[in-house]
CSV table of C-alpha atoms and ligand atoms in Angstrom, one decimal:
chain,number,residue,atom,x,y,z
A,288,MET,CA,-1.5,-37.9,-9.1
A,289,THR,CA,0.3,-34.9,-7.5
A,290,ASN,CA,2.0,-34.3,-4.2
A,291,LYS,CA,2.2,-30.7,-4.3
A,292,LEU,CA,1.1,-28.8,-1.3
A,293,THR,CA,-1.9,-26.7,-1.7
A,294,ALA,CA,-2.7,-23.1,-0.9
A,295,ALA,CA,-6.0,-21.2,-0.8
A,296,ILE,CA,-5.7,-17.6,-0.8
A,297,ALA,CA,-8.6,-15.3,0.1
A,298,GLY,CA,-8.1,-11.9,-1.8
A,299,GLY,CA,-6.6,-11.1,-5.2
A,300,GLY,CA,-5.2,-7.6,-4.3
A,301,ILE,CA,-1.5,-6.6,-4.3
A,302,GLY,CA,-0.6,-8.9,-1.3
A,303,GLY,CA,-2.7,-11.8,-2.3
A,304,LEU,CA,-1.4,-11.9,-5.9
A,305,ALA,CA,2.3,-11.5,-4.8
A,306,THR,CA,2.0,-14.3,-2.2
A,307,ALA,CA,0.2,-16.5,-4.8
A,308,ALA,CA,3.0,-16.1,-7.4
A,309,ALA,CA,5.7,-16.6,-5.0
A,310,LEU,CA,4.2,-19.9,-3.6
A,311,ALA,CA,3.5,-21.2,-7.1
A,312,GLN,CA,6.9,-20.3,-8.3
A,313,ARG,CA,8.0,-22.7,-5.5
A,314,GLY,CA,6.0,-25.6,-6.6
A,315,TRP,CA,2.7,-25.0,-4.7
A,316,ASP,CA,-0.5,-25.6,-6.2
A,317,VAL,CA,-2.2,-22.3,-5.5
A,318,THR,CA,-5.8,-20.9,-5.9
A,319,VAL,CA,-6.9,-17.3,-5.3
A,320,TYR,CA,-10.4,-16.5,-4.2
A,321,GLU,CA,-11.4,-13.0,-5.0
A,322,ARG,CA,-14.7,-11.5,-4.0
A,323,GLN,CA,-14.9,-9.0,-7.1
A,324,ASP,CA,-16.0,-10.2,-10.4
A,325,ALA,CA,-12.5,-9.6,-11.8
A,326,LEU,CA,-9.1,-8.8,-10.3
A,327,ARG,CA,-9.2,-5.0,-10.1
A,328,ALA,CA,-7.3,-2.5,-8.4
A,329,VAL,CA,-9.0,0.0,-6.1
A,330,GLY,CA,-7.3,3.3,-6.0
A,331,ALA,CA,-5.3,5.4,-8.5
A,332,GLY,CA,-1.6,5.4,-8.4
A,333,ILE,CA,1.0,3.8,-6.1
A,334,TYR,CA,4.5,4.6,-4.9
A,335,ILE,CA,6.8,1.5,-5.1
A,336,TRP,CA,10.0,1.8,-3.2
A,337,GLU,CA,13.3,-0.1,-3.5
A,338,ASN,CA,12.0,-2.9,-1.3
A,339,GLY,CA,8.8,-3.4,-3.3
A,340,LEU,CA,10.7,-3.2,-6.6
A,341,ARG,CA,13.1,-5.9,-5.5
A,342,VAL,CA,10.0,-8.2,-4.7
A,343,LEU,CA,8.6,-7.5,-8.2
A,344,GLU,CA,12.0,-8.5,-9.6
A,345,ALA,CA,12.1,-11.7,-7.7
A,346,LEU,CA,8.5,-12.4,-8.8
A,347,GLY,CA,9.4,-11.7,-12.6
A,348,ALA,CA,6.8,-8.9,-12.5
A,349,TYR,CA,9.2,-5.8,-12.5
A,350,ASP,CA,9.4,-5.1,-16.3
A,351,GLU,CA,5.6,-5.2,-16.8
A,352,ALA,CA,4.7,-3.3,-13.5
A,353,THR,CA,7.2,-0.5,-14.2
A,354,ALA,CA,7.0,0.0,-17.9
A,355,GLY,CA,6.5,3.8,-18.4
A,356,ALA,CA,6.7,4.4,-14.7
A,357,PHE,CA,7.6,7.9,-13.4
A,358,ARG,CA,10.8,8.2,-11.4
A,359,GLY,CA,11.0,11.3,-9.4
A,360,THR,CA,14.2,13.1,-8.5
A,361,HIS,CA,12.9,15.0,-5.3
A,362,PHE,CA,10.1,14.7,-2.8
A,363,GLU,CA,9.0,18.2,-1.9
A,364,GLN,CA,6.8,19.6,0.8
A,365,ARG,CA,5.1,23.1,0.3
A,366,ASP,CA,3.2,25.4,2.4
A,367,ALA,CA,-0.1,27.3,1.9
A,368,GLN,CA,1.7,30.0,0.0
A,369,GLY,CA,3.3,27.5,-2.3
A,370,GLN,CA,6.7,28.0,-0.8
A,371,ILE,CA,9.0,25.0,-0.4
A,372,ILE,CA,9.2,23.7,3.2
A,373,GLU,CA,11.7,21.1,2.3
A,374,SER,CA,13.0,19.7,-1.0
A,375,ALA,CA,14.7,16.2,-0.5
A,376,PRO,CA,16.5,14.7,-3.4
A,377,ILE,CA,15.6,11.0,-3.7
A,378,ASP,CA,18.8,8.9,-3.3
A,379,THR,CA,19.7,7.5,-6.6
A,380,SER,CA,20.9,4.3,-5.1
A,381,LYS,CA,17.4,3.7,-3.9
A,382,ARG,CA,14.7,3.4,-6.5
A,383,LEU,CA,11.3,4.9,-6.0
A,384,LEU,CA,8.9,4.5,-8.9
A,385,THR,CA,5.3,5.5,-9.3
A,386,VAL,CA,2.9,3.6,-11.5
A,387,PRO,CA,-0.9,3.3,-12.0
A,388,ARG,CA,-2.2,0.7,-9.5
A,389,SER,CA,-3.9,-1.1,-12.5
A,390,THR,CA,-0.5,-1.5,-14.1
A,391,LEU,CA,1.0,-3.1,-10.9
A,392,LEU,CA,-2.0,-5.5,-10.4
A,393,GLU,CA,-2.0,-6.7,-14.0
A,394,ALA,CA,1.8,-7.4,-13.8
A,395,LEU,CA,1.1,-9.5,-10.5
A,396,LYS,CA,-1.7,-11.2,-12.1
A,397,ASN,CA,0.4,-12.2,-15.2
A,398,ALA,CA,3.0,-13.4,-12.9
A,399,CYS,CA,0.5,-15.6,-11.2
A,400,LEU,CA,-0.8,-17.0,-14.3
A,401,ARG,CA,2.7,-18.0,-15.7
A,402,ALA,CA,3.3,-19.8,-12.6
A,403,GLY,CA,0.0,-21.7,-12.8
A,404,VAL,CA,-2.0,-20.0,-10.3
A,405,LYS,CA,-5.9,-20.5,-10.5
A,406,VAL,CA,-8.1,-17.5,-9.9
A,407,VAL,CA,-11.8,-17.7,-8.8
A,408,THR,CA,-13.6,-14.5,-8.8
A,409,ARG,CA,-17.0,-13.7,-7.2
A,410,ALA,CA,-15.8,-15.9,-4.3
A,411,GLU,CA,-16.0,-14.0,-1.0
A,412,ALA,CA,-14.5,-15.9,1.9
A,413,ILE,CA,-16.7,-15.6,5.0
A,414,GLY,CA,-14.6,-17.3,7.4
A,415,ALA,CA,-11.6,-19.7,7.9
A,416,THR,CA,-10.4,-22.4,10.3
A,417,SER,CA,-6.9,-23.2,11.7
A,418,ARG,CA,-6.9,-26.3,9.7
A,419,GLY,CA,-6.1,-24.5,6.3
A,420,GLU,CA,-9.8,-24.1,5.4
A,421,LEU,CA,-11.6,-21.2,3.8
A,422,LEU,CA,-15.3,-20.9,4.4
A,423,PHE,CA,-17.7,-19.5,1.7
A,424,PRO,CA,-21.5,-18.9,1.8
A,425,ASN,CA,-23.8,-21.9,1.3
A,426,ASN,CA,-21.8,-23.9,3.7
A,427,GLU,CA,-19.0,-24.4,1.1
A,428,THR,CA,-15.6,-25.1,2.4
A,429,VAL,CA,-12.3,-25.2,0.6
A,430,GLN,CA,-9.6,-27.4,2.3
A,431,ALA,CA,-5.9,-26.7,1.5
A,432,ASP,CA,-2.7,-27.5,3.2
A,433,LEU,CA,-2.2,-23.8,3.8
A,434,ALA,CA,-5.0,-21.1,3.8
A,435,ILE,CA,-4.1,-17.3,3.7
A,436,GLY,CA,-6.1,-14.2,4.4
A,437,VAL,CA,-5.1,-11.4,2.3
A,438,ASP,CA,-8.6,-10.0,2.2
A,439,GLY,CA,-7.8,-6.5,3.3
A,440,ILE,CA,-8.6,-4.2,6.2
A,441,TRP,CA,-12.0,-5.9,7.0
A,442,SER,CA,-10.5,-9.3,6.8
A,443,LYS,CA,-12.9,-12.2,7.3
A,444,VAL,CA,-10.2,-14.5,7.8
A,445,ARG,CA,-8.6,-12.5,10.7
A,446,SER,CA,-11.8,-12.2,12.4
A,447,ALA,CA,-12.7,-15.9,12.1
A,448,LEU,CA,-9.3,-16.8,13.7
A,449,GLY,CA,-9.6,-14.2,16.5
A,450,LEU,CA,-6.3,-12.7,15.7
A,451,GLU,CA,-7.1,-9.1,15.8
A,452,LEU,CA,-5.6,-6.7,18.4
A,453,LEU,CA,-6.5,-3.6,16.8
A,454,HIS,CA,-8.3,-2.2,13.8
A,455,GLU,CA,-8.5,1.6,13.9
A,456,GLN,CA,-9.7,4.1,11.4
A,457,THR,CA,-7.9,7.3,11.4
A,458,ARG,CA,-9.4,10.8,11.5
A,459,GLU,CA,-7.7,11.7,8.2
A,460,GLY,CA,-8.5,10.1,4.8
A,461,ALA,CA,-8.1,10.7,1.1
A,462,ILE,CA,-9.9,11.1,-2.1
A,463,ARG,CA,-7.7,9.6,-4.9
A,464,THR,CA,-8.0,10.3,-8.5
A,465,MET,CA,-6.1,10.2,-11.9
A,466,ILE,CA,-6.1,13.1,-14.3
A,467,PRO,CA,-4.6,13.3,-17.8
A,468,ALA,CA,-1.1,14.8,-17.8
A,469,HIS,CA,-0.3,17.7,-19.9
A,470,PRO,CA,3.2,18.7,-21.0
A,471,ASP,CA,3.0,22.1,-19.5
A,472,ASP,CA,1.5,21.0,-16.1
A,473,PHE,CA,4.8,21.8,-14.3
A,474,GLY,CA,7.2,24.8,-14.6
A,475,PRO,CA,10.9,24.3,-15.0
A,476,GLN,CA,11.4,24.2,-11.2
A,477,ASP,CA,8.6,21.5,-10.6
A,478,GLN,CA,9.7,19.0,-13.2
A,479,GLY,CA,10.5,15.5,-11.9
A,480,LYS,CA,9.2,16.0,-8.4
A,481,TYR,CA,6.6,14.4,-6.1
A,482,ILE,CA,5.0,17.5,-4.6
A,483,GLU,CA,3.1,17.4,-1.3
A,484,CYS,CA,1.2,20.7,-0.4
A,485,TRP,CA,-0.3,21.5,2.9
A,486,ASN,CA,-2.9,24.1,4.0
A,487,GLY,CA,-4.4,23.8,7.4
A,488,GLU,CA,-5.5,20.2,7.7
A,489,ARG,CA,-5.9,19.8,4.0
A,490,ARG,CA,-3.2,18.1,2.0
A,491,PHE,CA,-2.8,17.9,-1.8
A,492,LEU,CA,-0.3,15.3,-3.2
A,493,ILE,CA,0.9,15.4,-6.8
A,494,THR,CA,2.4,12.2,-8.2
A,495,PRO,CA,3.1,11.8,-11.9
A,496,VAL,CA,2.8,8.1,-12.8
A,497,SER,CA,3.5,8.1,-16.5
A,498,GLU,CA,3.8,10.6,-19.3
A,499,LYS,CA,0.2,10.4,-19.8
A,500,GLU,CA,-1.3,10.4,-16.3
A,501,THR,CA,-0.9,12.1,-12.9
A,502,TYR,CA,-2.3,10.7,-9.7
A,503,LEU,CA,-3.8,13.3,-7.1
A,504,ALA,CA,-4.4,12.5,-3.4
A,505,LEU,CA,-6.8,15.0,-1.7
A,506,THR,CA,-6.5,14.7,2.0
A,507,CYS,CA,-8.5,15.9,4.9
A,508,PRO,CA,-10.0,14.9,8.1
A,509,TYR,CA,-13.4,13.4,8.4
A,510,GLU,CA,-14.9,16.6,10.0
A,511,ASP,CA,-14.1,18.6,6.7
A,512,GLN,CA,-17.3,17.5,5.1
A,513,ALA,CA,-17.0,20.0,2.2
A,514,ALA,CA,-13.6,18.8,1.3
A,515,ARG,CA,-14.2,15.2,1.4
A,516,ALA,CA,-17.5,15.4,-0.7
A,517,VAL,CA,-17.3,13.6,-4.1
A,518,PRO,CA,-17.9,14.9,-6.8
A,519,VAL,CA,-14.9,17.0,-5.7
A,520,ASP,CA,-15.7,20.6,-4.9
A,521,LYS,CA,-13.1,21.8,-7.2
A,522,ALA,CA,-13.6,25.5,-6.3
A,523,LEU,CA,-12.9,24.8,-2.6
A,524,TRP,CA,-9.7,22.7,-3.2
A,525,ALA,CA,-8.5,25.3,-5.9
A,526,GLU,CA,-9.0,28.0,-3.1
A,527,SER,CA,-6.8,26.0,-0.7
A,528,PHE,CA,-4.1,25.2,-3.4
A,529,PRO,CA,-4.5,28.1,-6.0
A,530,GLN,CA,-1.1,27.2,-7.8
A,531,TRP,CA,-2.6,23.8,-8.8
A,532,LYS,CA,-6.0,24.9,-10.0
A,533,HIS,CA,-5.2,23.7,-13.5
A,534,LEU,CA,-4.8,20.2,-12.2
A,535,ILE,CA,-7.7,20.3,-9.8
A,536,ASP,CA,-10.1,21.6,-12.7
A,537,ARG,CA,-9.1,18.4,-14.6
A,538,ILE,CA,-10.5,16.0,-11.9
A,539,GLY,CA,-13.1,13.8,-13.5
A,540,GLU,CA,-15.7,11.3,-12.4
A,541,ALA,CA,-13.3,8.4,-12.0
A,542,THR,CA,-12.5,9.3,-8.3
A,543,VAL,CA,-12.3,6.9,-5.4
A,544,HIS,CA,-14.4,8.4,-2.6
A,545,TRP,CA,-12.8,9.7,0.6
A,546,GLY,CA,-11.8,6.8,2.8
A,547,ALA,CA,-10.2,6.8,6.3
A,548,TYR,CA,-7.0,5.0,6.7
A,549,SER,CA,-6.9,1.8,8.5
A,550,ILE,CA,-4.3,0.7,11.1
A,551,THR,CA,-4.5,-3.2,12.0
A,552,ARG,CA,-2.3,-5.0,14.5
A,553,CYS,CA,-2.7,-8.7,15.3
A,554,ARG,CA,-1.5,-11.0,18.2
A,555,ALA,CA,0.0,-13.4,15.7
A,556,TRP,CA,0.0,-13.6,11.8
A,557,SER,CA,-1.1,-17.3,11.9
A,558,SER,CA,-3.1,-19.9,13.7
A,559,GLY,CA,-2.3,-23.5,12.9
A,560,ARG,CA,-2.1,-23.8,9.0
A,561,THR,CA,-3.9,-20.4,8.3
A,562,ALA,CA,-2.1,-17.2,7.9
A,563,ILE,CA,-3.0,-13.5,7.3
A,564,LEU,CA,-0.8,-10.9,5.8
A,565,GLY,CA,-1.1,-7.4,4.0
A,566,ASP,CA,-3.6,-4.9,5.3
A,567,ALA,CA,-5.6,-7.9,6.9
A,568,ALA,CA,-2.7,-8.1,9.5
A,569,HIS,CA,-0.7,-5.0,9.3
A,570,ALA,CA,-2.4,-2.1,7.6
A,571,GLN,CA,-0.7,1.4,7.9
A,572,PRO,CA,-1.7,4.9,6.9
A,573,PRO,CA,-0.3,5.6,3.4
A,574,ASN,CA,2.0,8.3,4.7
A,575,LEU,CA,5.4,6.4,3.8
A,576,GLY,CA,3.8,4.8,0.7
A,577,GLN,CA,4.8,1.3,1.9
A,578,GLY,CA,1.6,-0.6,2.8
A,579,GLY,CA,1.6,-2.4,-0.6
A,580,GLY,CA,5.3,-2.8,-0.5
A,581,MET,CA,5.0,-4.5,3.0
A,582,ALA,CA,2.1,-6.7,1.7
A,583,MET,CA,4.3,-7.8,-1.3
A,584,GLN,CA,7.5,-8.3,0.7
A,585,ASN,CA,5.6,-10.3,3.4
A,586,GLY,CA,4.0,-12.4,0.8
A,587,LEU,CA,7.3,-13.3,-0.7
A,588,ALA,CA,8.8,-13.9,2.7
A,589,LEU,CA,6.0,-16.3,3.6
A,590,ALA,CA,6.8,-18.4,0.6
A,591,VAL,CA,10.5,-18.4,1.2
A,592,ASN,CA,10.1,-19.5,4.8
A,593,LEU,CA,7.9,-22.4,3.5
A,594,GLU,CA,10.7,-23.7,1.2
A,595,GLY,CA,11.7,-27.2,1.9
A,596,VAL,CA,8.4,-28.0,3.8
A,597,THR,CA,7.0,-31.0,2.1
A,598,ASP,CA,4.6,-32.2,5.0
A,599,LYS,CA,1.7,-30.1,6.0
A,600,ARG,CA,2.4,-30.7,9.6
A,601,ASP,CA,5.4,-28.7,9.4
A,602,ILE,CA,3.6,-25.6,8.1
A,603,PRO,CA,2.6,-24.2,11.5
A,604,ALA,CA,6.2,-24.0,12.7
A,605,ALA,CA,7.4,-22.4,9.3
A,606,LEU,CA,4.6,-19.7,9.8
A,607,GLU,CA,5.9,-19.0,13.2
A,608,ARG,CA,9.5,-18.5,11.8
A,609,TRP,CA,8.1,-16.3,9.0
A,610,GLU,CA,6.4,-14.1,11.5
A,611,SER,CA,9.4,-13.8,13.9
A,612,THR,CA,11.7,-12.7,11.1
A,613,GLU,CA,9.4,-10.3,9.4
A,614,ARG,CA,7.3,-8.6,12.1
A,615,GLU,CA,9.8,-6.2,13.6
A,616,LEU,CA,10.6,-4.3,10.3
A,617,ILE,CA,6.9,-4.2,9.3
A,618,GLU,CA,5.8,-2.7,12.6
A,619,HIS,CA,8.7,-0.3,12.6
A,620,CYS,CA,7.3,1.0,9.3
A,621,GLN,CA,3.7,1.0,10.6
A,622,ARG,CA,4.8,3.2,13.6
A,623,TRP,CA,6.6,5.7,11.5
A,624,SER,CA,3.8,5.9,9.0
A,625,ILE,CA,1.4,6.7,11.8
A,626,LEU,CA,3.7,9.3,13.3
A,627,TYR,CA,4.3,11.2,10.0
A,628,GLY,CA,0.5,11.5,9.8
A,629,GLU,CA,0.4,13.3,13.1
A,630,VAL,CA,2.0,16.5,11.6
A,631,THR,CA,-1.3,17.1,9.8
A,632,TYR,CA,-2.8,18.5,12.9
A,633,LEU,CA,0.0,20.9,13.8
A,634,PRO,CA,-0.5,24.6,13.0
A,635,ASP,CA,1.1,25.5,9.6
A,636,GLU,CA,4.0,27.3,11.0
A,637,VAL,CA,4.8,24.7,13.6
A,638,ARG,CA,4.3,21.9,10.8
A,639,ASN,CA,6.8,23.6,8.6
A,640,ARG,CA,9.3,23.6,11.4
A,641,VAL,CA,8.8,20.0,12.2
A,642,VAL,CA,8.9,18.9,8.5
A,643,ARG,CA,12.1,20.8,7.9
A,644,GLY,CA,13.8,19.5,11.0
A,645,ALA,CA,12.7,16.0,10.5
A,646,MET,CA,13.7,15.6,6.7
A,647,SER,CA,17.1,17.0,7.3
A,648,ASP,CA,17.7,14.9,10.5
A,649,PRO,CA,19.7,11.8,9.4
A,650,TRP,CA,18.4,9.6,12.3
A,651,ILE,CA,14.9,10.4,11.4
A,652,ALA,CA,15.6,9.8,7.7
A,653,ALA,CA,17.0,6.5,8.5
A,654,GLN,CA,13.9,5.4,10.4
A,655,ILE,CA,11.6,6.7,7.7
A,656,PHE,CA,13.4,5.0,5.0
A,657,ARG,CA,14.6,1.8,6.8
A,658,ALA,CA,12.2,-0.5,4.9
A,659,ALA,CA,13.2,1.1,1.6
A,660,ASN,CA,16.8,0.5,2.4
A,661,HIS,CA,16.3,-3.2,3.4
A,662,ALA,CA,16.7,-5.9,1.1
A,663,PRO,CA,13.5,-8.1,1.7
A,664,THR,CA,13.8,-11.7,2.4
A,665,GLY,CA,13.9,-13.7,-0.9
A,666,THR,CA,15.5,-10.8,-3.0
A,667,LYS,CA,19.1,-10.1,-3.8
B,882,LIG,C1,-4.9,6.6,0.1
B,882,LIG,C2,-4.0,5.3,0.0
B,882,LIG,C3,-2.7,5.5,-0.6
B,882,LIG,C4,-2.0,4.4,-0.6
B,882,LIG,N1,-0.7,4.6,-1.3
B,882,LIG,C5,0.3,3.6,-1.2
B,882,LIG,C6,1.4,3.7,-1.9
B,882,LIG,O1,1.8,4.8,-2.6
B,882,LIG,N2,2.4,2.7,-1.8
B,882,LIG,C7,2.0,1.6,-1.1
B,882,LIG,O2,2.9,0.7,-1.2
B,882,LIG,N3,0.9,1.4,-0.4
B,882,LIG,C8,-0.1,2.3,-0.5
B,882,LIG,N4,-1.3,2.2,0.1
B,882,LIG,C9,-1.5,1.0,0.8
B,882,LIG,C10,-1.9,-0.1,0.0
B,882,LIG,O3,-2.9,0.3,-0.8
B,882,LIG,C11,-2.2,-1.3,0.8
B,882,LIG,O4,-1.4,-1.5,1.8
B,882,LIG,C12,-2.3,-2.5,-0.1
B,882,LIG,O5,-3.3,-2.3,-1.1
B,882,LIG,C13,-2.6,-3.8,0.7
B,882,LIG,O6,-2.8,-4.9,0.0
B,882,LIG,P1,-3.6,-6.1,0.3
B,882,LIG,O7,-3.6,-7.1,-0.8
B,882,LIG,O8,-3.3,-6.6,1.6
B,882,LIG,O9,-5.1,-5.6,0.3
B,882,LIG,P2,-6.1,-5.0,-0.8
B,882,LIG,O10,-5.2,-4.3,-1.8
B,882,LIG,O11,-7.1,-4.2,0.0
B,882,LIG,O12,-6.6,-6.3,-1.5
B,882,LIG,C14,-7.6,-7.1,-0.8
B,882,LIG,C15,-8.4,-7.9,-1.8
B,882,LIG,O13,-9.1,-8.8,-1.3
B,882,LIG,C16,-10.4,-8.8,-1.8
B,882,LIG,N5,-11.3,-9.2,-0.7
B,882,LIG,C17,-11.7,-8.5,0.4
B,882,LIG,N6,-12.4,-9.3,1.2
B,882,LIG,C18,-12.5,-10.6,0.7
B,882,LIG,C19,-13.1,-11.7,1.0
B,882,LIG,N7,-13.8,-11.9,2.1
B,882,LIG,N8,-12.9,-12.7,0.1
B,882,LIG,C20,-12.2,-12.7,-1.0
B,882,LIG,N9,-11.7,-11.5,-1.4
B,882,LIG,C21,-11.8,-10.6,-0.6
B,882,LIG,C22,-10.7,-7.4,-2.2
B,882,LIG,O14,-11.7,-7.2,-3.2
B,882,LIG,C23,-9.2,-7.1,-2.8
B,882,LIG,O15,-9.1,-7.4,-4.2
B,882,LIG,C24,-2.2,3.2,0.0
B,882,LIG,C25,-3.4,3.1,0.7
B,882,LIG,C26,-4.3,4.2,0.8
B,882,LIG,C27,-5.7,4.0,1.6
């Protein structure tokens, strides 16, 4: 006989697993329902800023998630000629690490398993109710004290609860891939850097994630059909970014197809005893590298706000408290991430001036790095 409160979570991605671990570590009986046949990361590499790293520490997943990670010293933007537009040193008091997504997901999964979380795969939630229920095909219903939809941008839980205000897909999107890293990939002046190169509306982002692998993101608008084709047209991309032909030539078949970015906004993050978070509730374009960080920190914050709740009737009020403390920062980050993406559509010369001005303006930098500078709820 147990009197633990129960949580049923739809979605075993970054946000779902962080939430599951945080709840289970606080005594909840948690089950994650994932539609894939295994917990599997989609994507290639990922930036984790100070806020996300603190969450990983709080969940006991930091060491595993960051083993062998790359820690850049500068974030650099370059123009079509390969000239530096702006080279911003990364403040050493704030950590920024880049890792393979698979490493992050594995570390979160192991934190879940250590805390006793149960994982059910091939389980696609098709709906939910405000009474803590997740609905599955064949009229199957899972009843819990708390249900949570962390089921990504096309969230069925969000739709079923009627919480959606906006789900917009951007014109811009990215192809993502991982290539093997070679020791002579970067000249002496390029060592230790994250390098973002622009040429017209195409963007090429180079992110080392370990000594062995480099993550590449190839970004372009939907209308640029040749650039968004997979297999990647290497000659076309090398023509736009000739300095990086040696990396482009190494692009293999393990490439995530071009996908537009999603922006989601909801009238509320919960209804009764069912909540949504992560991309389901607050997806943002990846320009600040914070969508995953926000998903993890919001999952931890949810669990912290439920501390002390022993009666399921108190859950709706705790969820409202959670939303009222977390929403402002997350929406701030979402706004600035959208704004950053707008520079894509400026003529090259104008973009250069805007990027240079923005990166050297302390007020703008404070807005962009606000989430990274903030200690998330539940962390030290
Ligand atoms: C190009 C690109 C680059 C990015 N770079 C970064 C970065 O550097 N740093 C960063 O912090 N963020 C980054 N992000 C954002 C980040 O990937 C997301 O914000 C993050 O993955 C959100 O986590 P989530 O758990 O909410 O959703 P997801 O990671 O999408 O996970 C959702 C999970 O739910 C499962 N699922 C879906 N529907 C159902 C269902 N009905 N029932 C059961 N399971 C279901 C899916 O299979 C998946 O496992 C990037 C995004 C993009 C597109």
